[in-house]
Amino acid sequence: MDAKTYLARIGAPRVTSSDLPTLTKLIQHHLYTVPFENIDIHEGKPIHLHPDEIAQKIINHRRGGFCYELNSAFANLLKELGYQVSLLSGRVRTSTDHMALLVRLDQDYLVDVGFGDSFRYPLPISGAKRKDVSGWYRIRLRTHPNIYALEKRKGRRWLPEYLFTTQERRLEEFEGMCIHQQTSPTSIFRQKFLCTIATPGGRLTVSDHHFTITERGKVQKIPINSIEKRRDIIQYWFRMNY
């Protein structure tokens, strides 16, 4: 991985230190420039968990991807920049159906650039609450010794977004679920088209039949009546060619 070209892809300046403020900026640069999307799945193009292939897709083709692609690529970038990073297995519906990252600094932080509309800052494993553009988040220990829940506050309640373990995983351990997500009729990624990217004040989201612009709590939903229109929106608003 060439860290310099990756940083240029996400519009980030040269990195001079591997600290928490820099990590926060890198996360936000990534979220604002690399979409969470499943276009290849809907076009029948297989996704392989090969680091060079993923990096080429994101950097050279200016595409995005889903969690296994985005978080594994971001982990490799962080390692090149001097961070201590581990791949984590998460569970939204079934085991290993999500990948997240653990970054070790003054304490351990959950990092995730592959979960759509979620937190945008390193989130302490300690359980400290953090306010974000899309709400309040925290991590809570669910089962001793190392099963945690990423939770989001909805009204007065804290509800789980996904569970995860802090056990370090290898990239190849996600290959089976990556194939399942692409091929199984029960996979949400096969059932629904999605291309979404964060903005400083909200989010842009293209689904099967709508283009949704969320900005500082205000939502504008624009109907999409053809695949051609959807492609035009993605090319214009996301600056993507596919």
Short mmCIF file of C-alpha atoms in Angstrom, two decimals:
data_model
loop_
_atom_site.label_atom_id
_atom_site.label_comp_id
_atom_site.label_asym_id
_atom_site.label_seq_id
_atom_site.Cartn_x
_atom_site.Cartn_y
_atom_site.Cartn_z
CA MET A 1 0.00 0.00 0.00
CA ASP A 2 1.25 3.45 -0.93
CA ALA A 3 0.17 5.67 1.96
CA LYS A 4 0.89 8.86 0.01
CA THR A 5 -1.53 8.02 -2.81
CA TYR A 6 -4.16 6.81 -0.34
CA LEU A 7 -3.93 10.08 1.60
CA ALA A 8 -4.27 11.99 -1.67
CA ARG A 9 -7.35 9.93 -2.55
CA ILE A 10 -9.09 10.94 0.68
CA GLY A 11 -7.87 14.53 0.56
CA ALA A 12 -5.79 14.24 3.71
CA PRO A 13 -2.54 16.16 4.27
CA ARG A 14 0.79 14.52 5.00
CA VAL A 15 0.75 12.73 8.35
CA THR A 16 3.53 13.60 10.80
CA SER A 17 2.32 11.83 13.95
CA SER A 18 0.23 8.79 14.81
CA ASP A 19 -1.89 10.31 17.57
CA LEU A 20 -5.60 10.62 18.41
CA PRO A 21 -6.28 14.00 16.71
CA THR A 22 -4.66 12.75 13.50
CA LEU A 23 -6.66 9.52 13.65
CA THR A 24 -9.87 11.51 14.02
CA LYS A 25 -9.07 13.62 10.97
CA LEU A 26 -8.17 10.54 8.92
CA ILE A 27 -11.47 8.87 9.78
CA GLN A 28 -13.44 11.93 8.74
CA HIS A 29 -11.48 12.40 5.51
CA HIS A 30 -12.20 8.77 4.66
CA LEU A 31 -15.91 8.98 5.48
CA TYR A 32 -16.32 12.17 3.42
CA THR A 33 -14.61 10.80 0.30
CA VAL A 34 -15.03 7.00 0.17
CA PRO A 35 -18.65 5.79 -0.01
CA PHE A 36 -20.16 2.74 1.60
CA GLU A 37 -21.62 0.97 -1.44
CA ASN A 38 -22.58 -2.42 -2.85
CA ILE A 39 -22.62 -1.62 -6.57
CA ASP A 40 -20.39 -4.55 -7.55
CA ILE A 41 -22.76 -7.02 -5.89
CA HIS A 42 -25.69 -5.71 -7.92
CA GLU A 43 -23.66 -5.80 -11.11
CA GLY A 44 -22.49 -9.37 -10.52
CA LYS A 45 -18.82 -8.44 -10.08
CA PRO A 46 -17.14 -10.63 -7.45
CA ILE A 47 -15.40 -8.95 -4.52
CA HIS A 48 -12.18 -10.60 -3.35
CA LEU A 49 -10.44 -9.82 -0.08
CA HIS A 50 -7.07 -9.18 -1.70
CA PRO A 51 -5.47 -6.03 -0.21
CA ASP A 52 -3.95 -4.84 -3.50
CA GLU A 53 -7.23 -5.37 -5.36
CA ILE A 54 -9.18 -3.45 -2.72
CA ALA A 55 -6.66 -0.60 -2.67
CA GLN A 56 -6.80 -0.32 -6.45
CA LYS A 57 -10.60 -0.17 -6.36
CA ILE A 58 -10.63 2.61 -3.76
CA ILE A 59 -7.60 4.62 -4.87
CA ASN A 60 -7.30 4.18 -8.63
CA HIS A 61 -10.95 3.65 -9.53
CA ARG A 62 -12.22 6.11 -6.89
CA ARG A 63 -14.82 3.65 -5.68
CA GLY A 64 -16.03 2.61 -2.26
CA GLY A 65 -17.11 -0.76 -0.93
CA PHE A 66 -18.64 -2.50 2.05
CA CYS A 67 -17.21 -3.17 5.50
CA TYR A 68 -14.65 -5.86 4.62
CA GLU A 69 -13.17 -3.68 1.90
CA LEU A 70 -13.28 -0.29 3.59
CA ASN A 71 -12.11 -1.28 7.05
CA SER A 72 -9.36 -3.64 5.86
CA ALA A 73 -8.00 -0.96 3.51
CA PHE A 74 -8.16 1.71 6.21
CA ALA A 75 -6.40 -0.64 8.64
CA ASN A 76 -3.54 -1.07 6.18
CA LEU A 77 -3.28 2.70 5.76
CA LEU A 78 -3.18 3.24 9.52
CA LYS A 79 -0.47 0.59 9.93
CA GLU A 80 1.63 2.30 7.26
CA LEU A 81 1.25 5.53 9.25
CA GLY A 82 2.47 3.93 12.48
CA TYR A 83 -0.77 3.01 14.25
CA GLN A 84 -1.31 -0.27 16.09
CA VAL A 85 -4.48 -1.71 14.52
CA SER A 86 -6.41 -4.97 14.75
CA LEU A 87 -9.26 -6.32 12.63
CA LEU A 88 -12.34 -7.15 14.72
CA SER A 89 -15.28 -9.41 14.02
CA GLY A 90 -18.68 -7.79 14.47
CA ARG A 91 -22.19 -9.16 14.47
CA VAL A 92 -25.16 -7.23 13.11
CA ARG A 93 -27.29 -10.29 12.35
CA THR A 94 -24.93 -13.27 12.30
CA SER A 95 -21.35 -13.95 13.35
CA THR A 96 -18.60 -12.22 11.33
CA ASP A 97 -21.12 -10.35 9.17
CA HIS A 98 -19.29 -7.12 10.00
CA MET A 99 -15.68 -6.01 10.26
CA ALA A 100 -14.53 -3.15 12.49
CA LEU A 101 -11.16 -1.96 13.80
CA LEU A 102 -9.46 -1.62 17.17
CA VAL A 103 -6.80 1.09 17.40
CA ARG A 104 -4.51 1.20 20.43
CA LEU A 105 -3.35 4.62 21.62
CA ASP A 106 -3.56 5.97 25.17
CA GLN A 107 -6.48 3.53 25.41
CA ASP A 108 -8.30 1.21 23.01
CA TYR A 109 -10.67 2.77 20.46
CA LEU A 110 -13.28 1.31 18.14
CA VAL A 111 -12.91 2.68 14.61
CA ASP A 112 -15.31 1.94 11.75
CA VAL A 113 -15.34 3.49 8.27
CA GLY A 114 -17.60 0.76 6.88
CA PHE A 115 -20.96 0.93 8.63
CA GLY A 116 -22.91 3.59 6.80
CA ASP A 117 -24.58 6.15 9.04
CA SER A 118 -22.67 5.76 12.29
CA PHE A 119 -20.06 7.39 14.53
CA ARG A 120 -17.31 9.51 12.99
CA TYR A 121 -14.80 9.67 15.84
CA PRO A 122 -12.63 7.05 17.55
CA LEU A 123 -14.93 5.60 20.20
CA PRO A 124 -13.33 4.57 23.52
CA ILE A 125 -13.83 0.93 24.48
CA SER A 126 -14.03 2.21 28.07
CA GLY A 127 -17.67 3.19 27.54
CA ALA A 128 -17.36 6.98 27.45
CA LYS A 129 -20.30 8.56 25.60
CA ARG A 130 -19.61 10.57 22.45
CA LYS A 131 -21.94 12.95 20.58
CA ASP A 132 -21.78 12.79 16.80
CA VAL A 133 -23.61 14.31 13.83
CA SER A 134 -26.06 11.41 13.82
CA GLY A 135 -26.51 11.09 17.59
CA TRP A 136 -24.96 9.81 20.82
CA TYR A 137 -22.84 6.64 20.86
CA ARG A 138 -21.16 4.48 23.47
CA ILE A 139 -19.63 1.03 23.89
CA ARG A 140 -20.85 -1.29 26.62
CA LEU A 141 -19.41 -4.58 27.83
CA ARG A 142 -22.07 -7.23 27.28
CA THR A 143 -20.38 -10.50 28.18
CA HIS A 144 -17.16 -10.95 30.09
CA PRO A 145 -14.40 -10.97 29.04
CA ASN A 146 -14.46 -9.34 25.60
CA ILE A 147 -17.89 -9.13 23.93
CA TYR A 148 -19.04 -5.54 23.54
CA ALA A 149 -21.97 -3.68 22.03
CA LEU A 150 -21.79 -0.48 20.02
CA GLU A 151 -24.90 1.37 21.19
CA LYS A 152 -26.74 4.44 19.93
CA ARG A 153 -29.14 6.48 22.02
CA LYS A 154 -32.68 6.65 20.66
CA GLY A 155 -34.89 8.75 22.88
CA ARG A 156 -34.14 7.63 26.43
CA ARG A 157 -32.93 4.18 25.44
CA TRP A 158 -29.56 2.86 24.32
CA LEU A 159 -29.99 0.32 21.53
CA PRO A 160 -27.29 -1.93 20.03
CA GLU A 161 -26.00 -1.23 16.52
CA TYR A 162 -23.82 -4.34 16.52
CA LEU A 163 -21.88 -6.64 18.83
CA PHE A 164 -18.14 -7.20 18.53
CA THR A 165 -15.28 -9.01 20.18
CA THR A 166 -11.83 -7.55 20.80
CA GLN A 167 -10.11 -10.75 19.66
CA GLU A 168 -7.81 -9.94 16.76
CA ARG A 169 -8.81 -11.50 13.43
CA ARG A 170 -7.01 -12.20 10.17
CA LEU A 171 -8.42 -10.91 6.89
CA GLU A 172 -8.89 -14.42 5.51
CA GLU A 173 -11.25 -15.26 8.39
CA PHE A 174 -13.84 -12.98 6.74
CA GLU A 175 -13.67 -14.60 3.30
CA GLY A 176 -16.56 -17.01 3.86
CA MET A 177 -18.95 -14.31 5.06
CA CYS A 178 -17.78 -11.95 2.31
CA ILE A 179 -18.82 -14.58 -0.26
CA HIS A 180 -22.10 -15.18 1.59
CA GLN A 181 -22.95 -11.47 1.58
CA GLN A 182 -22.47 -11.39 -2.19
CA THR A 183 -24.31 -14.59 -3.12
CA SER A 184 -26.96 -15.48 -0.54
CA PRO A 185 -30.58 -14.47 -1.28
CA THR A 186 -30.88 -13.63 2.44
CA SER A 187 -28.05 -11.07 2.27
CA ILE A 188 -29.24 -7.49 2.75
CA PHE A 189 -26.54 -6.43 0.29
CA ARG A 190 -28.19 -8.48 -2.46
CA GLN A 191 -31.69 -7.43 -1.51
CA LYS A 192 -31.10 -3.66 -1.49
CA PHE A 193 -28.95 -1.30 -3.53
CA LEU A 194 -27.02 1.22 -1.44
CA CYS A 195 -24.48 3.96 -2.05
CA THR A 196 -24.04 6.38 0.85
CA ILE A 197 -21.44 8.90 1.96
CA ALA A 198 -21.10 11.19 4.96
CA THR A 199 -20.97 14.97 4.62
CA PRO A 200 -19.91 17.40 7.37
CA GLY A 201 -23.55 18.19 8.13
CA GLY A 202 -25.31 14.98 7.19
CA ARG A 203 -25.32 12.34 4.47
CA LEU A 204 -26.05 11.54 0.83
CA THR A 205 -27.75 8.20 0.19
CA VAL A 206 -28.81 6.48 -3.01
CA SER A 207 -31.09 3.46 -2.59
CA ASP A 208 -33.14 1.44 -5.06
CA HIS A 209 -35.75 4.12 -5.66
CA HIS A 210 -34.66 7.30 -3.86
CA PHE A 211 -31.86 9.80 -3.50
CA THR A 212 -31.88 11.16 0.05
CA ILE A 213 -30.07 14.33 1.10
CA THR A 214 -29.79 14.80 4.86
CA GLU A 215 -28.36 18.11 6.05
CA ARG A 216 -28.42 19.28 9.69
CA GLY A 217 -31.55 17.30 10.48
CA LYS A 218 -33.47 18.25 7.34
CA VAL A 219 -34.26 15.44 4.90
CA GLN A 220 -34.96 15.80 1.18
CA LYS A 221 -36.02 12.63 -0.66
CA ILE A 222 -35.91 12.60 -4.46
CA PRO A 223 -37.51 9.72 -6.42
CA ILE A 224 -35.34 7.68 -8.80
CA ASN A 225 -37.30 6.14 -11.66
CA SER A 226 -34.57 4.43 -13.68
CA ILE A 227 -31.17 2.79 -13.39
CA GLU A 228 -29.79 5.46 -15.72
CA LYS A 229 -30.99 8.25 -13.41
CA ARG A 230 -29.45 6.46 -10.44
CA ARG A 231 -26.14 6.20 -12.26
CA ASP A 232 -26.22 9.90 -13.18
CA ILE A 233 -26.85 10.88 -9.54
CA ILE A 234 -23.97 8.74 -8.31
CA GLN A 235 -21.59 10.08 -10.94
CA TYR A 236 -22.50 13.71 -10.19
CA TRP A 237 -22.94 13.73 -6.41
CA PHE A 238 -20.42 11.04 -5.45
CA ARG A 239 -17.90 11.80 -8.23
CA MET A 240 -17.78 8.11 -9.06
CA ASN A 241 -17.53 6.34 -12.39
CA TYR A 242 -18.67 2.75 -12.66
#
